Tab-separated table of C-alpha atoms in Angstrom:
chain	number	residue	atom	x	y	z
A	3	GLN	CA	-22.499	23.886	-12.482
A	4	CYS	CA	-23.111	22.154	-9.017
A	5	TRP	CA	-25.180	22.690	-5.832
A	6	PRO	CA	-22.940	23.868	-2.982
A	7	VAL	CA	-24.282	21.510	-0.336
A	8	ILE	CA	-24.155	23.663	2.680
A	9	THR	CA	-24.221	23.172	6.308
A	10	GLY	CA	-27.754	24.334	7.090
A	11	ALA	CA	-29.677	27.207	5.433
A	12	ARG	CA	-32.418	27.017	8.207
A	13	LEU	CA	-29.811	27.957	10.470
A	14	ARG	CA	-28.407	30.353	8.183
A	15	ASP	CA	-24.976	28.501	8.111
A	16	TYR	CA	-23.728	28.962	4.907
A	17	HIS	CA	-20.426	27.087	5.480
A	18	LEU	CA	-20.046	24.513	2.663
A	19	ALA	CA	-20.728	20.978	3.794
A	20	HIS	CA	-18.056	18.363	4.218
A	21	SER	CA	-17.577	14.517	5.496
A	22	SER	CA	-16.677	15.916	9.151
A	23	THR	CA	-19.617	18.228	9.700
A	24	VAL	CA	-22.405	16.647	7.847
A	25	PRO	CA	-21.072	12.991	7.058
A	26	ALA	CA	-24.348	11.844	5.142
A	27	ALA	CA	-23.605	14.896	2.536
A	28	GLY	CA	-20.097	14.209	2.143
A	29	ASP	CA	-17.787	16.885	0.523
A	30	SER	CA	-19.705	19.651	-1.055
A	31	PRO	CA	-18.737	19.765	-4.865
A	32	ALA	CA	-18.211	23.735	-4.477
A	33	ILE	CA	-15.177	22.511	-2.073
A	34	ASN	CA	-11.922	23.447	-4.023
A	35	ALA	CA	-13.399	23.943	-7.250
A	36	GLY	CA	-13.361	27.714	-7.628
A	37	THR	CA	-11.422	30.294	-9.514
A	38	TYR	CA	-10.446	33.906	-8.752
A	39	SER	CA	-10.343	35.610	-12.241
A	40	LEU	CA	-11.558	38.686	-10.492
A	41	LEU	CA	-8.972	39.018	-7.860
A	42	ASP	CA	-5.548	37.952	-8.497
A	43	PRO	CA	-4.070	37.334	-6.167
A	44	PRO	CA	-7.367	36.481	-3.929
A	45	LEU	CA	-8.027	37.991	-0.623
A	46	PRO	CA	-6.096	35.975	2.012
A	47	THR	CA	-9.227	35.057	4.163
A	48	ASP	CA	-12.777	34.496	3.814
A	49	VAL	CA	-15.692	36.296	5.318
A	50	ALA	CA	-15.145	34.595	8.517
A	51	GLY	CA	-11.458	35.073	8.568
A	52	ALA	CA	-10.434	31.865	7.797
A	53	THR	CA	-7.415	31.039	5.342
A	54	ARG	CA	-8.789	31.378	2.011
A	55	ILE	CA	-7.350	28.956	0.022
A	56	VAL	CA	-6.776	25.256	1.553
A	57	GLY	CA	-6.053	22.966	-1.143
A	58	ASN	CA	-5.080	23.388	-4.578
A	59	LYS	CA	-7.985	25.362	-5.550
A	60	LEU	CA	-10.293	28.124	-3.404
A	61	ASP	CA	-13.679	27.097	-2.579
A	62	ILE	CA	-16.870	28.426	-4.365
A	63	GLY	CA	-18.821	30.793	-1.965
A	64	ALA	CA	-18.183	33.012	0.621
A	65	PHE	CA	-16.650	30.339	3.186
A	66	GLU	CA	-13.709	28.344	2.759
A	67	SER	CA	-13.821	24.857	4.034
A	68	PRO	CA	-10.625	22.697	5.763
A	69	VAL	CA	-10.769	20.238	3.118
A	70	ASP	CA	-7.333	20.003	1.524
A	71	ASP	CA	-7.288	17.940	-1.815
A	72	ARG	CA	-3.717	17.976	-1.839
A	73	HIS	CA	-3.770	14.987	0.351
A	74	ASN	CA	-5.961	12.816	-1.974
A	75	TYR	CA	-5.519	11.636	-5.460
A	76	VAL	CA	-7.379	9.634	-7.627
A	77	VAL	CA	-5.917	7.389	-10.190
A	78	SER	CA	-8.610	7.215	-13.266
A	79	ASN	CA	-6.217	6.075	-16.022
A	80	THR	CA	-3.161	3.440	-16.985
A	81	LEU	CA	-1.056	6.113	-18.706
A	82	ASP	CA	2.588	6.282	-17.682
A	83	ASN	CA	5.062	8.390	-19.750
A	84	GLY	CA	8.118	7.389	-17.503
A	85	ASN	CA	8.919	10.855	-16.715
A	86	ASN	CA	9.643	11.667	-12.919
A	87	SER	CA	10.038	15.446	-13.337
A	88	ASP	CA	6.903	16.219	-15.193
A	89	LEU	CA	4.207	17.021	-12.500
A	90	SER	CA	1.418	17.805	-14.946
A	91	ALA	CA	1.983	15.081	-17.537
A	92	ASN	CA	-0.718	12.325	-17.770
A	93	PRO	CA	-3.106	13.544	-15.172
A	94	HIS	CA	-4.914	10.996	-12.796
A	95	SER	CA	-2.234	8.691	-13.879
A	96	LEU	CA	-0.423	6.655	-10.983
A	97	ARG	CA	2.843	8.179	-11.665
A	98	TRP	CA	1.210	11.805	-11.497
A	99	ALA	CA	-0.387	10.873	-8.351
A	100	ILE	CA	2.709	9.997	-6.527
A	101	LEU	CA	5.013	12.697	-7.987
A	102	ASN	CA	2.224	15.384	-6.858
A	103	ALA	CA	2.120	13.894	-3.285
A	104	LYS	CA	5.733	13.998	-3.282
A	105	ASN	CA	5.418	17.684	-4.195
A	106	ASN	CA	3.151	18.326	-1.470
A	107	ALA	CA	5.188	16.738	1.493
A	108	SER	CA	5.671	20.144	2.823
A	109	ILE	CA	2.217	20.485	3.936
A	110	GLY	CA	2.514	17.444	6.182
A	111	GLY	CA	0.350	14.789	7.047
A	112	SER	CA	-0.206	11.334	5.130
A	113	PHE	CA	-1.117	11.331	1.411
A	114	THR	CA	-3.714	8.544	-0.239
A	115	ILE	CA	-3.990	7.435	-3.619
A	116	SER	CA	-7.210	5.744	-4.675
A	117	PHE	CA	-8.112	4.139	-8.047
A	118	ASP	CA	-11.232	4.345	-10.246
A	119	VAL	CA	-10.434	2.157	-13.461
A	120	PRO	CA	-11.932	-0.455	-14.856
A	121	CYS	CA	-11.521	-3.527	-12.727
A	122	GLY	CA	-8.853	-5.593	-14.357
A	123	SER	CA	-7.023	-2.852	-15.282
A	124	ILE	CA	-2.822	-3.177	-15.680
A	125	PHE	CA	-0.640	-0.614	-15.111
A	126	THR	CA	2.539	-1.183	-17.164
A	127	VAL	CA	5.324	1.061	-15.434
A	128	ASN	CA	7.295	2.526	-18.411
A	129	ALA	CA	10.685	1.210	-18.695
A	130	ALA	CA	12.274	4.544	-19.120
A	131	ALA	CA	12.078	4.953	-15.254
A	132	PRO	CA	10.922	3.508	-12.027
A	133	LEU	CA	7.961	4.675	-10.362
A	134	PRO	CA	9.075	7.608	-7.946
A	135	ASP	CA	10.785	6.407	-4.350
A	136	VAL	CA	8.383	6.882	-1.713
A	137	ASP	CA	9.783	9.078	1.102
A	138	ILE	CA	6.522	10.307	2.496
A	139	ASP	CA	3.402	9.012	4.250
A	140	LEU	CA	1.995	7.291	1.426
A	141	THR	CA	-1.340	5.002	1.110
A	142	VAL	CA	-1.507	3.147	-2.069
A	143	ASP	CA	-5.149	1.757	-1.961
A	144	GLY	CA	-6.352	-0.786	-4.614
A	145	GLN	CA	-9.207	-1.357	-2.431
A	146	THR	CA	-10.979	1.770	-3.098
A	147	ASN	CA	-11.408	0.976	-6.803
A	148	PRO	CA	-15.227	-0.240	-7.816
A	149	GLY	CA	-15.415	-3.914	-8.390
A	150	TRP	CA	-12.921	-4.638	-5.692
A	151	LEU	CA	-14.183	-7.463	-3.108
A	152	PRO	CA	-12.535	-8.576	0.205
A	153	ASN	CA	-11.083	-12.184	0.987
A	154	ASN	CA	-13.566	-13.757	3.387
A	155	SER	CA	-12.126	-16.975	3.480
A	156	ILE	CA	-10.064	-18.514	6.229
A	157	ALA	CA	-8.352	-20.782	3.828
A	158	GLY	CA	-7.179	-19.797	0.656
A	159	PHE	CA	-7.607	-16.185	-0.998
A	160	GLN	CA	-10.958	-15.160	-3.006
A	161	ALA	CA	-10.561	-11.464	-2.995
A	162	THR	CA	-11.234	-9.534	-6.407
A	163	LEU	CA	-8.289	-7.555	-7.061
A	164	CYS	CA	-9.028	-4.746	-9.762
A	165	VAL	CA	-5.630	-2.915	-10.092
A	166	ALA	CA	-2.155	-4.799	-11.268
A	167	LEU	CA	1.035	-3.361	-11.892
A	168	TYR	CA	3.227	-4.801	-14.339
A	169	GLY	CA	6.974	-4.769	-14.567
A	170	GLY	CA	7.679	-6.205	-17.666
A	171	ASN	CA	10.315	-8.192	-16.573
A	172	THR	CA	12.597	-5.194	-16.721
A	173	LEU	CA	11.949	-2.967	-13.748
A	174	VAL	CA	13.312	-3.744	-10.597
A	175	ASN	CA	10.428	-2.981	-7.950
A	176	ALA	CA	7.190	-1.752	-8.153
A	177	LEU	CA	7.253	0.434	-5.107
A	178	ARG	CA	10.097	1.487	-2.979
A	179	THR	CA	10.599	3.350	0.480
A	180	VAL	CA	13.771	5.428	1.076
A	181	GLY	CA	14.531	7.914	3.962
A	182	ASN	CA	11.703	8.314	6.193
A	183	GLY	CA	8.872	6.933	3.786
A	184	ARG	CA	6.067	4.990	5.128
A	185	LEU	CA	4.150	3.131	2.711
A	186	THR	CA	0.891	1.453	2.978
A	187	VAL	CA	-0.040	-0.813	-0.137
A	188	ARG	CA	-3.561	-2.614	-0.157
A	189	GLY	CA	-5.401	-4.594	-2.955
A	190	LEU	CA	-2.966	-4.563	-5.539
A	191	THR	CA	-1.527	-7.624	-7.657
A	192	LEU	CA	2.180	-6.850	-8.402
A	193	PHE	CA	4.020	-9.084	-10.716
A	194	SER	CA	7.098	-9.483	-13.215
A	195	PHE	CA	9.658	-7.240	-11.480
A	196	THR	CA	12.969	-8.388	-11.503
A	197	GLY	CA	13.787	-7.484	-7.967
A	198	ALA	CA	11.538	-7.365	-4.721
A	199	ALA	CA	7.930	-5.790	-5.942
A	200	LEU	CA	7.715	-4.147	-2.734
A	201	SER	CA	11.221	-2.846	-1.354
A	202	PHE	CA	11.413	-1.199	2.181
A	203	GLY	CA	14.771	0.466	2.224
A	204	GLY	CA	13.617	3.190	4.979
A	205	GLY	CA	11.184	4.601	7.092
A	206	ALA	CA	8.913	2.614	9.817
A	207	GLY	CA	5.406	1.512	10.345
A	208	SER	CA	4.804	0.376	6.549
A	209	VAL	CA	1.753	-1.871	6.033
A	210	VAL	CA	1.051	-4.466	3.384
A	211	GLU	CA	-2.362	-6.121	3.326
A	212	GLY	CA	-4.789	-8.002	0.626
A	213	ASN	CA	-2.187	-8.126	-2.010
A	214	PHE	CA	-1.351	-10.763	-4.959
A	215	ILE	CA	2.461	-10.743	-5.056
A	216	THR	CA	3.937	-13.055	-7.678
A	217	LEU	CA	6.284	-13.698	-10.828
A	218	ASN	CA	8.738	-11.375	-9.484
A	219	GLY	CA	12.516	-12.009	-8.575
A	220	ASP	CA	11.649	-11.477	-4.793
A	221	GLY	CA	8.165	-10.872	-3.091
A	222	ILE	CA	8.686	-8.525	-0.222
A	223	ALA	CA	12.158	-7.281	0.831
A	224	ILE	CA	12.795	-5.309	3.931
A	225	SER	CA	16.398	-4.239	4.447
A	226	ALA	CA	18.749	-1.211	5.365
A	227	ALA	CA	17.208	1.454	8.147
A	228	SER	CA	13.542	0.320	7.731
A	229	GLY	CA	11.699	-1.414	10.475
A	230	SER	CA	8.184	-2.279	12.013
A	231	VAL	CA	6.724	-3.588	8.549
A	232	SER	CA	3.414	-5.393	9.072
A	233	ILE	CA	2.937	-7.973	6.362
A	234	GLY	CA	-0.977	-9.353	6.574
A	235	ALA	CA	-3.012	-9.608	9.652
A	236	ALA	CA	-5.402	-11.844	11.770
A	237	ALA	CA	-8.323	-10.620	9.278
A	238	PRO	CA	-9.056	-12.601	6.247
A	239	ALA	CA	-9.066	-9.543	4.087
A	240	ALA	CA	-5.814	-8.558	5.350
A	241	ARG	CA	-3.863	-11.756	3.901
A	242	ASN	CA	-1.414	-11.652	1.247
A	243	VAL	CA	-0.754	-14.094	-1.426
A	244	ILE	CA	2.855	-14.197	-2.039
A	245	THR	CA	3.946	-17.075	-4.481
A	246	GLY	CA	5.869	-18.000	-7.614
A	247	ASN	CA	8.652	-15.438	-6.970
A	248	THR	CA	12.095	-16.789	-8.243
A	249	ASN	CA	14.279	-16.365	-5.261
A	250	ILE	CA	12.900	-15.183	-1.874
A	251	GLY	CA	8.873	-14.619	-1.019
A	252	ILE	CA	9.793	-12.472	1.919
A	253	SER	CA	12.964	-11.081	2.994
A	254	LEU	CA	13.639	-9.708	6.417
A	255	ALA	CA	17.241	-8.174	6.687
A	256	ASN	CA	16.872	-4.849	8.328
A	257	THR	CA	19.043	-4.624	11.608
A	258	GLY	CA	15.871	-2.726	13.529
A	259	GLY	CA	13.852	-5.862	12.919
A	260	PHE	CA	10.305	-5.792	14.766
A	261	ASN	CA	8.411	-6.594	11.825
A	262	HIS	CA	5.027	-8.742	11.773
A	263	VAL	CA	4.559	-11.335	9.041
A	264	VAL	CA	1.128	-12.867	10.030
A	265	TYR	CA	-1.539	-15.109	8.175
A	266	ASN	CA	-0.262	-14.815	4.692
A	267	LEU	CA	-0.015	-17.490	1.962
A	268	ILE	CA	3.803	-17.980	0.994
A	269	GLY	CA	3.959	-20.523	-1.457
A	270	LEU	CA	0.670	-21.695	-1.857
A	271	GLY	CA	-1.908	-20.645	-4.522
A	272	ALA	CA	-5.126	-18.820	-4.027
A	273	ASP	CA	-7.055	-21.678	-3.715
A	274	GLY	CA	-5.647	-22.714	-0.523
A	275	ALA	CA	-4.503	-26.019	-2.144
A	276	THR	CA	-1.921	-25.881	-4.956
A	277	GLY	CA	1.711	-25.205	-4.361
A	278	VAL	CA	3.233	-22.644	-6.532
A	279	GLY	CA	6.465	-22.155	-4.633
A	280	ASN	CA	8.872	-19.460	-4.205
A	281	GLY	CA	12.609	-20.196	-4.384
A	282	ARG	CA	12.654	-19.766	-0.541
A	283	GLY	CA	9.829	-18.674	1.684
A	284	ILE	CA	10.781	-16.569	4.264
A	285	VAL	CA	14.657	-15.541	4.875
A	286	VAL	CA	15.483	-13.738	8.322
A	287	THR	CA	18.959	-12.311	7.878
A	288	GLY	CA	20.421	-10.010	10.645
A	289	SER	CA	17.118	-9.132	11.799
A	290	PRO	CA	15.737	-9.381	15.377
A	291	TYR	CA	12.476	-9.366	17.306
A	292	ASN	CA	10.367	-10.468	14.350
A	293	ILE	CA	6.731	-12.272	14.921
A	294	ILE	CA	6.058	-14.526	12.182
A	295	THR	CA	2.803	-16.354	13.225
A	296	GLY	CA	-0.114	-17.987	11.108
A	297	ASN	CA	1.190	-18.363	8.011
A	298	SER	CA	0.782	-20.954	5.264
A	299	ILE	CA	4.361	-21.523	4.278
A	300	ASP	CA	4.538	-24.373	1.517
A	301	ALA	CA	6.015	-25.824	-1.742
A	302	ASN	CA	9.248	-23.255	-1.955
A	303	THR	CA	11.775	-24.952	-3.515
A	304	GLY	CA	14.243	-24.405	-0.775
A	305	PRO	CA	13.463	-23.993	2.821
A	306	GLY	CA	10.206	-22.441	3.944
A	307	LEU	CA	11.971	-20.402	6.581
A	308	THR	CA	15.476	-19.614	6.966
A	309	LEU	CA	17.106	-17.909	10.122
A	310	THR	CA	20.892	-16.817	9.623
A	311	SER	CA	23.283	-14.432	11.115
A	312	ALA	CA	24.053	-13.890	14.975
A	313	ALA	CA	22.075	-11.013	14.782
A	314	SER	CA	18.526	-12.777	14.028
A	315	ASN	CA	17.707	-13.664	17.555
A	316	ALA	CA	14.397	-13.049	19.653
A	317	ASN	CA	12.372	-13.838	16.867
A	318	VAL	CA	9.246	-15.609	17.589
A	319	VAL	CA	7.999	-18.380	14.917
A	320	GLN	CA	4.451	-19.730	16.285
A	321	GLY	CA	1.431	-21.131	14.855
A	322	ASN	CA	2.569	-21.360	11.146
A	323	ARG	CA	1.746	-24.368	8.789
A	324	PHE	CA	4.554	-25.886	6.969
A	325	GLY	CA	3.974	-28.143	3.744
A	326	LEU	CA	0.386	-28.755	4.241
A	327	ALA	CA	-2.053	-27.202	2.267
A	328	GLU	CA	-5.107	-25.346	4.061
A	329	ILE	CA	-7.734	-27.314	1.683
A	330	GLY	CA	-7.741	-30.743	1.144
A	331	GLN	CA	-4.408	-31.418	3.101
A	332	ASN	CA	-2.508	-31.866	0.430
A	333	ASP	CA	1.200	-32.554	0.799
A	334	VAL	CA	2.977	-29.293	-0.550
A	335	SER	CA	6.001	-29.676	1.049
A	336	ASN	CA	9.032	-27.053	1.217
A	337	GLY	CA	12.569	-27.979	0.338
A	338	SER	CA	14.670	-29.792	3.106
A	339	PRO	CA	14.982	-28.486	5.676
A	340	ALA	CA	11.626	-26.979	6.084
A	341	ILE	CA	12.955	-24.689	8.897
A	342	TRP	CA	16.818	-23.772	8.567
A	343	VAL	CA	18.649	-22.274	11.658
A	344	THR	CA	22.096	-21.534	10.470
A	345	SER	CA	25.164	-18.904	10.651
A	346	GLY	CA	24.748	-18.276	14.261
A	347	ALA	CA	20.988	-17.270	14.684
A	348	THR	CA	20.141	-18.153	18.283
A	349	ASN	CA	17.613	-17.545	20.911
A	350	ASN	CA	14.445	-17.815	18.659
A	351	ALA	CA	11.265	-19.104	19.900
A	352	ILE	CA	10.030	-21.685	17.290
A	353	GLY	CA	6.950	-23.405	17.878
A	354	ALA	CA	6.396	-22.161	21.466
A	355	VAL	CA	3.073	-21.327	22.961
A	356	LEU	CA	2.584	-18.096	24.397
A	357	THR	CA	0.959	-18.082	27.586
């Protein structure tokens, strides 16, 4: 049983309260919680003439709210059966949430996956199958998990991340976009994937903020027709740590370019002082109009930044730190050279001052 939480009994308004009408009350527990055992199928409208079922279930009461729970999924367990065809298996698992969001793509709009698991949970992705490709507008938000704390440091990374995805050194990617997919990833630890932990192979406008990406083949790879991906931002909470990956920390290889790589630690540990380099830091291959600024790029085995191919032009590289720790001013040099421009890459602004 539950109290319905209505908009205003004194005004004889018996619509169910939800966050857009009564912000302090949140969504009534009667929303998307009803059954229609007496009428099957149910009446198409409520007493006010509004569409009767909005979401997975009808609301309890005479009025239907506009709250559609098909856009929001809560992950509350770490189960994974490795089955990408069963929409009902392991309810409230990560795979279940992605599959059901994709299944509801026809309703349009964006979808959000939030978490409610013990802080420190590790999601071992079943080796039988990778997680489903993302071809919708999807946010996977580890920052929603109880116990998550943001990074507030301008030097280093002091966030408390509660949710980790583990690839077991067998799966290629943690998450991958295809087609017109748009993916926002926040507050996750991603480790032990053989390829890029995050692979953007399609879509535009994806966002990567506040993550720790380590011990993978590559950290982040942007390729094919994907573009306009934002990795990090000026706020400390948006900083990513991309370190200890075998090959490349961040690969920008999309012909459309226009990516932003801003204020990340690339090869520098979370303490802001210890070098934990990638094979190479940032590699721009045939990708134009990218902005790379404010990053600490350190301790990578090869160059900290590589610009290669004639199509790598009109890139702006400004305000980055190469080979110098943020805390303690330790020498955490990259391989030689720290910045390598090769194979016809031209017309790039490196170290120029914006006016």
